[in-house]
Tab-separated table of N, CA and C in Angstrom:
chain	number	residue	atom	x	y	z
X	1	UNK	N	-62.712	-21.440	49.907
X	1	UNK	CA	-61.936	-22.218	48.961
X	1	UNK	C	-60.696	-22.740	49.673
X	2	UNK	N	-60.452	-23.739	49.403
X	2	UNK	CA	-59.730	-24.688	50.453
X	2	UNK	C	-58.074	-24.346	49.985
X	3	UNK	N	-57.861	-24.346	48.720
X	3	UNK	CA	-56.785	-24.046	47.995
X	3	UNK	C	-55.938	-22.638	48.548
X	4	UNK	N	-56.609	-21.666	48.750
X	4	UNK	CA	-56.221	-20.292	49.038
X	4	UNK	C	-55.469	-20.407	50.708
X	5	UNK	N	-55.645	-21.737	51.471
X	5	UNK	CA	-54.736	-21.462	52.552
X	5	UNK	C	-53.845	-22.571	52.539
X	6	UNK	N	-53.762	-23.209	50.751
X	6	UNK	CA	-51.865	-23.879	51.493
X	6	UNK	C	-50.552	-23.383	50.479
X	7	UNK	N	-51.007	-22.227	50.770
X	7	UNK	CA	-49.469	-21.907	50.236
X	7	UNK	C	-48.530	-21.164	50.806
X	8	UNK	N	-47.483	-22.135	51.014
X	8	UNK	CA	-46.294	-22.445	51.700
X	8	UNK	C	-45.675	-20.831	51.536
X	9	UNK	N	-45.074	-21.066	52.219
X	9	UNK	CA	-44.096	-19.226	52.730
X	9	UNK	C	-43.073	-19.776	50.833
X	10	UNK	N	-42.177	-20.830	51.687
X	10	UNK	CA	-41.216	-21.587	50.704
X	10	UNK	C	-41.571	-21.721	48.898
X	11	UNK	N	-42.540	-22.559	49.235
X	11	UNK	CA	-43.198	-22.933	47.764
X	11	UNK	C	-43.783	-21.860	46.862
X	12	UNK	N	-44.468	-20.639	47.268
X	12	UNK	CA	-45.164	-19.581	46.796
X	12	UNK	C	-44.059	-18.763	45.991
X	13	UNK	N	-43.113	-18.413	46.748
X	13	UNK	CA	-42.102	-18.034	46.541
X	13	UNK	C	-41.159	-18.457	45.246
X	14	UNK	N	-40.825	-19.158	45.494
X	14	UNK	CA	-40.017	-20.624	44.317
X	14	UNK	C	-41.485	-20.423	43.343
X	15	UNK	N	-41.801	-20.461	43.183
X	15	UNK	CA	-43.438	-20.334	41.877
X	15	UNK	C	-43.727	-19.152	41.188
X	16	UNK	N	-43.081	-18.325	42.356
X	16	UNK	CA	-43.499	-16.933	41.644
X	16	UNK	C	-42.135	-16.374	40.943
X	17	UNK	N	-40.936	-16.819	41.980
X	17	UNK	CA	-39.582	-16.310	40.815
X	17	UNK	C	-39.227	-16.755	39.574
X	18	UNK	N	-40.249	-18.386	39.578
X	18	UNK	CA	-40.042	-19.168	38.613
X	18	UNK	C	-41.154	-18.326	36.974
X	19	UNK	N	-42.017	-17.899	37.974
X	19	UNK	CA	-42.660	-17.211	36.804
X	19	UNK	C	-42.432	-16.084	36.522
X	20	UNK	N	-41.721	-15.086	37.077
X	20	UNK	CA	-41.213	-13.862	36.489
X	20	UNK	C	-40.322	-14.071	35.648
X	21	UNK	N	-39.277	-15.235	35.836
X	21	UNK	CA	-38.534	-15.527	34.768
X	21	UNK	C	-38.649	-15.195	33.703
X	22	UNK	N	-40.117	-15.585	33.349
X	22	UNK	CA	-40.707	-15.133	31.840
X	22	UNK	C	-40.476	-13.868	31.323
X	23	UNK	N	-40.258	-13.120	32.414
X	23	UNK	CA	-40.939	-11.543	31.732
X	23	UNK	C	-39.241	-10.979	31.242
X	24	UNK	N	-38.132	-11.570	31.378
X	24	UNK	CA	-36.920	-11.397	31.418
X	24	UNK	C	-36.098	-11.520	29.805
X	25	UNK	N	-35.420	-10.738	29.279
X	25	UNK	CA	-34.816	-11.020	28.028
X	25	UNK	C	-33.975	-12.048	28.130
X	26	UNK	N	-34.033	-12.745	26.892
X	26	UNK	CA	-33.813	-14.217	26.859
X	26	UNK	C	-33.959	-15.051	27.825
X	27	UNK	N	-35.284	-14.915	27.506
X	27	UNK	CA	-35.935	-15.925	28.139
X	27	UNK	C	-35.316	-17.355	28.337
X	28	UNK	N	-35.143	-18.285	27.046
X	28	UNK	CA	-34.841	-19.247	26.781
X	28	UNK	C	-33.377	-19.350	27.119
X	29	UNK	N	-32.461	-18.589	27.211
X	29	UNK	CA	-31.588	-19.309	27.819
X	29	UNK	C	-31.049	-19.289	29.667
X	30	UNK	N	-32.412	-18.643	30.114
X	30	UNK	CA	-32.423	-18.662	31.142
X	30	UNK	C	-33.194	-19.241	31.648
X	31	UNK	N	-33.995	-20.186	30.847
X	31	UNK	CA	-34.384	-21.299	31.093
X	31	UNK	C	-33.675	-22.634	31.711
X	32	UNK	N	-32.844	-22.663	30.436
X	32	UNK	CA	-32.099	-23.185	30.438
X	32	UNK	C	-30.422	-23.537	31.476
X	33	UNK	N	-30.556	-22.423	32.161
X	33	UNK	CA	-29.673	-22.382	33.691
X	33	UNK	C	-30.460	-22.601	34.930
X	34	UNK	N	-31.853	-21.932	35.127
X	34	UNK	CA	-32.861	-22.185	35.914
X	34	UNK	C	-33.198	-23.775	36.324
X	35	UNK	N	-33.062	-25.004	34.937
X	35	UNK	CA	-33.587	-26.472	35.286
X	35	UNK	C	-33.115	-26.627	36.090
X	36	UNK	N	-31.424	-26.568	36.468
X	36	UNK	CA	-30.754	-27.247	37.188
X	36	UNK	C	-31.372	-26.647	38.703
X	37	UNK	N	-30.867	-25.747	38.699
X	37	UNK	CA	-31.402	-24.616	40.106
X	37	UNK	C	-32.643	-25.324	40.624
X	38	UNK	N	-33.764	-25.503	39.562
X	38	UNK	CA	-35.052	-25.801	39.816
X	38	UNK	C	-34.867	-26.912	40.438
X	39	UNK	N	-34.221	-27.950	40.059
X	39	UNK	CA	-34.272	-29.283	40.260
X	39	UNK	C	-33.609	-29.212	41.850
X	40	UNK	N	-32.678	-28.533	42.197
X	40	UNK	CA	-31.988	-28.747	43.529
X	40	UNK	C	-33.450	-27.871	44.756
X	41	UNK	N	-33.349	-27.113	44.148
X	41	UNK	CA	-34.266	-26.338	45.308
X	41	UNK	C	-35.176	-27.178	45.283
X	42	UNK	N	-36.181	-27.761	44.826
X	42	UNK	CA	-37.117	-28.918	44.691
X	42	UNK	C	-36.867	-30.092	45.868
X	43	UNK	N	-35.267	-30.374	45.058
X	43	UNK	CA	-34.904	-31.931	46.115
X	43	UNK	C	-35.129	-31.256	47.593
X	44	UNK	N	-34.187	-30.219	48.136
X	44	UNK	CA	-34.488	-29.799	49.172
X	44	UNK	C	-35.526	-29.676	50.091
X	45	UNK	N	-36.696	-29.051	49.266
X	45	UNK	CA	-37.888	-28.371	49.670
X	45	UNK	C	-38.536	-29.945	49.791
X	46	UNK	N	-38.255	-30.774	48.792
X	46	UNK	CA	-39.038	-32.166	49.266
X	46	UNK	C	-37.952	-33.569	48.957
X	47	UNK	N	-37.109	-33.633	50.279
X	47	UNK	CA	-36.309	-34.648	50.047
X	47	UNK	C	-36.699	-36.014	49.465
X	48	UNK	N	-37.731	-36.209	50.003
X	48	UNK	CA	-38.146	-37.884	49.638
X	48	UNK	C	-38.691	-38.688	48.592
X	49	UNK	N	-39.023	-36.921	47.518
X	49	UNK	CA	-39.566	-37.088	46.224
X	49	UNK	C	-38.448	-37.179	45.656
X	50	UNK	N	-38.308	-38.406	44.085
X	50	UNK	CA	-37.730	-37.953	42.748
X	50	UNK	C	-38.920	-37.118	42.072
X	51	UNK	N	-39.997	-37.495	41.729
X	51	UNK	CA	-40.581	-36.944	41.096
X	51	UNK	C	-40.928	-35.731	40.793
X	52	UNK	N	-41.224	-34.956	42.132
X	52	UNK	CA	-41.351	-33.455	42.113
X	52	UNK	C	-40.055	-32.877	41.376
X	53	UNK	N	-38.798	-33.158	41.659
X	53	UNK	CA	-38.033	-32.410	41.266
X	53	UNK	C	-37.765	-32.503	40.036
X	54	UNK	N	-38.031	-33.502	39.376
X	54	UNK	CA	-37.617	-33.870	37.862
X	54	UNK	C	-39.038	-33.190	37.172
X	55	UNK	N	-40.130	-33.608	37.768
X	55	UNK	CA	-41.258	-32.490	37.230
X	55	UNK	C	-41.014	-30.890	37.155
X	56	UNK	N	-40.324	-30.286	37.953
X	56	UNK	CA	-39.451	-29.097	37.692
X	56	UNK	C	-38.592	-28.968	36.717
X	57	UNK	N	-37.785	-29.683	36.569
X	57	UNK	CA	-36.682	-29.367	35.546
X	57	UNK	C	-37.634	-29.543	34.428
X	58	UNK	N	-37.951	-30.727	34.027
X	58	UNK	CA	-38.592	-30.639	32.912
X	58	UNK	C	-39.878	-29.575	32.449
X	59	UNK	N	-40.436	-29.054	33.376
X	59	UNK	CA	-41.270	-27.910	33.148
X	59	UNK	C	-40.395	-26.861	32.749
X	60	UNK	N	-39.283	-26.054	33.306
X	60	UNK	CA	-38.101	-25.693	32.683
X	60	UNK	C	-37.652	-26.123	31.577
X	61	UNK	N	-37.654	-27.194	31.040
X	61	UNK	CA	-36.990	-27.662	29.565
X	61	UNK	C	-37.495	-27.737	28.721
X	62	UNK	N	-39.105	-28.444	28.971
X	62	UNK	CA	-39.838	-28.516	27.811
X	62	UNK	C	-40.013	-27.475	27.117
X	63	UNK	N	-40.205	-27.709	25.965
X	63	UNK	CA	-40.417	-26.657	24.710
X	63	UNK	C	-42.131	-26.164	24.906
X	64	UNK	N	-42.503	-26.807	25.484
X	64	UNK	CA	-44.563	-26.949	25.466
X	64	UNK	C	-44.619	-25.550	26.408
X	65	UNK	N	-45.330	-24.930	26.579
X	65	UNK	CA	-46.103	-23.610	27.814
X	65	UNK	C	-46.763	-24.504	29.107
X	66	UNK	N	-46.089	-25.495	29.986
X	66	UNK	CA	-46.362	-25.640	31.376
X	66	UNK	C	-45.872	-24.907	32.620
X	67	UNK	N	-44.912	-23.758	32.560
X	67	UNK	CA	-44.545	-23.010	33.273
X	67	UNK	C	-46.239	-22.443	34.156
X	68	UNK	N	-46.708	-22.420	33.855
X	68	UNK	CA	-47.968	-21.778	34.831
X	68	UNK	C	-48.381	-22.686	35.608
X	69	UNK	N	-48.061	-23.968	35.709
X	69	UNK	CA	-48.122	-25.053	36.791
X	69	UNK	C	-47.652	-24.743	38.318
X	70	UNK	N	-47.989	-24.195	39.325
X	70	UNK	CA	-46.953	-24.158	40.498
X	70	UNK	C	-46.513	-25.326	41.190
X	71	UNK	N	-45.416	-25.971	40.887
X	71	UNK	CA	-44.883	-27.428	41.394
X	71	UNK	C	-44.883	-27.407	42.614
X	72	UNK	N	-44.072	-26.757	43.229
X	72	UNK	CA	-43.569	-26.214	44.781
X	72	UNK	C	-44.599	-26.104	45.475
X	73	UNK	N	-45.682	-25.074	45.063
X	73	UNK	CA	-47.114	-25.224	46.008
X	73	UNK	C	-47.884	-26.740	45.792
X	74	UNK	N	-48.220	-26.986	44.854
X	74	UNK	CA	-48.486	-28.089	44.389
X	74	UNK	C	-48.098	-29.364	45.152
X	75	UNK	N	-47.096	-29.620	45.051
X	75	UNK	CA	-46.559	-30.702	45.820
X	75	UNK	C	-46.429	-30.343	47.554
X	76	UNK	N	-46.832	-29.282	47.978
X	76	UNK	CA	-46.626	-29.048	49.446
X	76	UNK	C	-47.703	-29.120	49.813
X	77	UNK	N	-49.675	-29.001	48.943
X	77	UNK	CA	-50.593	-29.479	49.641
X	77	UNK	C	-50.745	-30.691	48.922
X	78	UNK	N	-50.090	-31.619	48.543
X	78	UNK	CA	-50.384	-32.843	48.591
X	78	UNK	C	-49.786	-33.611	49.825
X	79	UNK	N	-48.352	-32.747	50.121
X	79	UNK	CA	-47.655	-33.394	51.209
X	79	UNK	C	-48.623	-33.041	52.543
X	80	UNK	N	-49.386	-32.014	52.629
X	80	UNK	CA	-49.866	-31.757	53.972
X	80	UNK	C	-51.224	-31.488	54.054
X	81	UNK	N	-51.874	-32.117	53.248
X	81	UNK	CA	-53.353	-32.331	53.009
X	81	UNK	C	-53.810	-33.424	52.670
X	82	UNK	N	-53.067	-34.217	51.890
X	82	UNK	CA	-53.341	-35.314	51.341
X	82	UNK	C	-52.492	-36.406	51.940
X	83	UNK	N	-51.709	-36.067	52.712
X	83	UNK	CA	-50.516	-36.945	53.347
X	83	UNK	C	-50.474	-38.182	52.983
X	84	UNK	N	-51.906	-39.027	53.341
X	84	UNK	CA	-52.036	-40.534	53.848
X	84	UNK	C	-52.442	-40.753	52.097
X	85	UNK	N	-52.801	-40.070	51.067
X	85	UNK	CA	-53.648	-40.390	49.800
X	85	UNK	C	-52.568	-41.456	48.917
X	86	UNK	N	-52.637	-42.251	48.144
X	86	UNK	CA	-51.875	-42.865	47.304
X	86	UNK	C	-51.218	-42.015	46.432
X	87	UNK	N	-51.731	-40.580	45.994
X	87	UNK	CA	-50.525	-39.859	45.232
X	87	UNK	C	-49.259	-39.233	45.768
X	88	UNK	N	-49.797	-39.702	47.265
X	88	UNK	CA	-48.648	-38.586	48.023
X	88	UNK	C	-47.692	-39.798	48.193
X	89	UNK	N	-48.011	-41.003	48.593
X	89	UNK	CA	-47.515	-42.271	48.271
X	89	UNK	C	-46.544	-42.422	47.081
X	90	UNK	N	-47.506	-42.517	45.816
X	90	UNK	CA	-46.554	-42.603	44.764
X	90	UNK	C	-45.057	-41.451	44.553
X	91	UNK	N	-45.785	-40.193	44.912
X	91	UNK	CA	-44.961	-38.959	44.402
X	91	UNK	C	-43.779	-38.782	45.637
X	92	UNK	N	-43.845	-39.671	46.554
X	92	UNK	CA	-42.579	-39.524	47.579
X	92	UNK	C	-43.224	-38.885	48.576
X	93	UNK	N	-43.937	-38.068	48.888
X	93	UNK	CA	-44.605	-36.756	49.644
X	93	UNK	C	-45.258	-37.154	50.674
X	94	UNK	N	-44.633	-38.554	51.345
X	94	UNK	CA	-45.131	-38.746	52.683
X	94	UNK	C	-44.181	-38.415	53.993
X	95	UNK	N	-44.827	-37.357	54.447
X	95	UNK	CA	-43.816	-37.045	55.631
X	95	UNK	C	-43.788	-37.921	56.867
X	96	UNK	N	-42.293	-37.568	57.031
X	96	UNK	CA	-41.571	-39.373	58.050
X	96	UNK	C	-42.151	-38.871	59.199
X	97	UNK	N	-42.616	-39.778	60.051
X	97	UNK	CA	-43.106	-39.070	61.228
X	97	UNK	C	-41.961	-39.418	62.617
């Protein structure tokens, strides 16, 4: 299974603190301090995207159950598997060579 070898040291990480979050009392308003956080560590981890990172915060904000999404891994095998594909295109996730 092709999936099981791209996850990033970085990204795995950021996915999994993001989901323990859950298990934490008050939840929701530690949600709610987390978007911002989410959103910077994001820009970092992928400078050239808006998208990834605003797809973070808002997974953080929304009221809906998308937290089980991993963004961070997610967007790191599109950046390095899919490099040349038009989503990696659209989503910023083409690395400068």
């Amino acid at each position: 299974m092709l999936v099981l070898g791209c996850f990033p040291r970085d990204g795995i990480a950021f996915d999994a603190a993001g989901d323990l979050s859950e298990s934490l009392p008050f939840h929701g308003l530690l949600e709610l301090a987390l978007g911002p956080l989410d959103y910077f560590v994001l820009r970092y981890l992928f400078e050239d995207s808006f998208a990834i990172p605003v797809a973070g915060l808002l997974e953080e904000w929304l009221p809906i159950p998308v937290e089980f999404l991993p963004t961070a891994t997610l967007a790191w095998c599109v950046q390095n598997l899919a490099a040349e594909s038009e989503i990696a295109r659209k989503l910023g996730l083409v690395k400068k060579k």
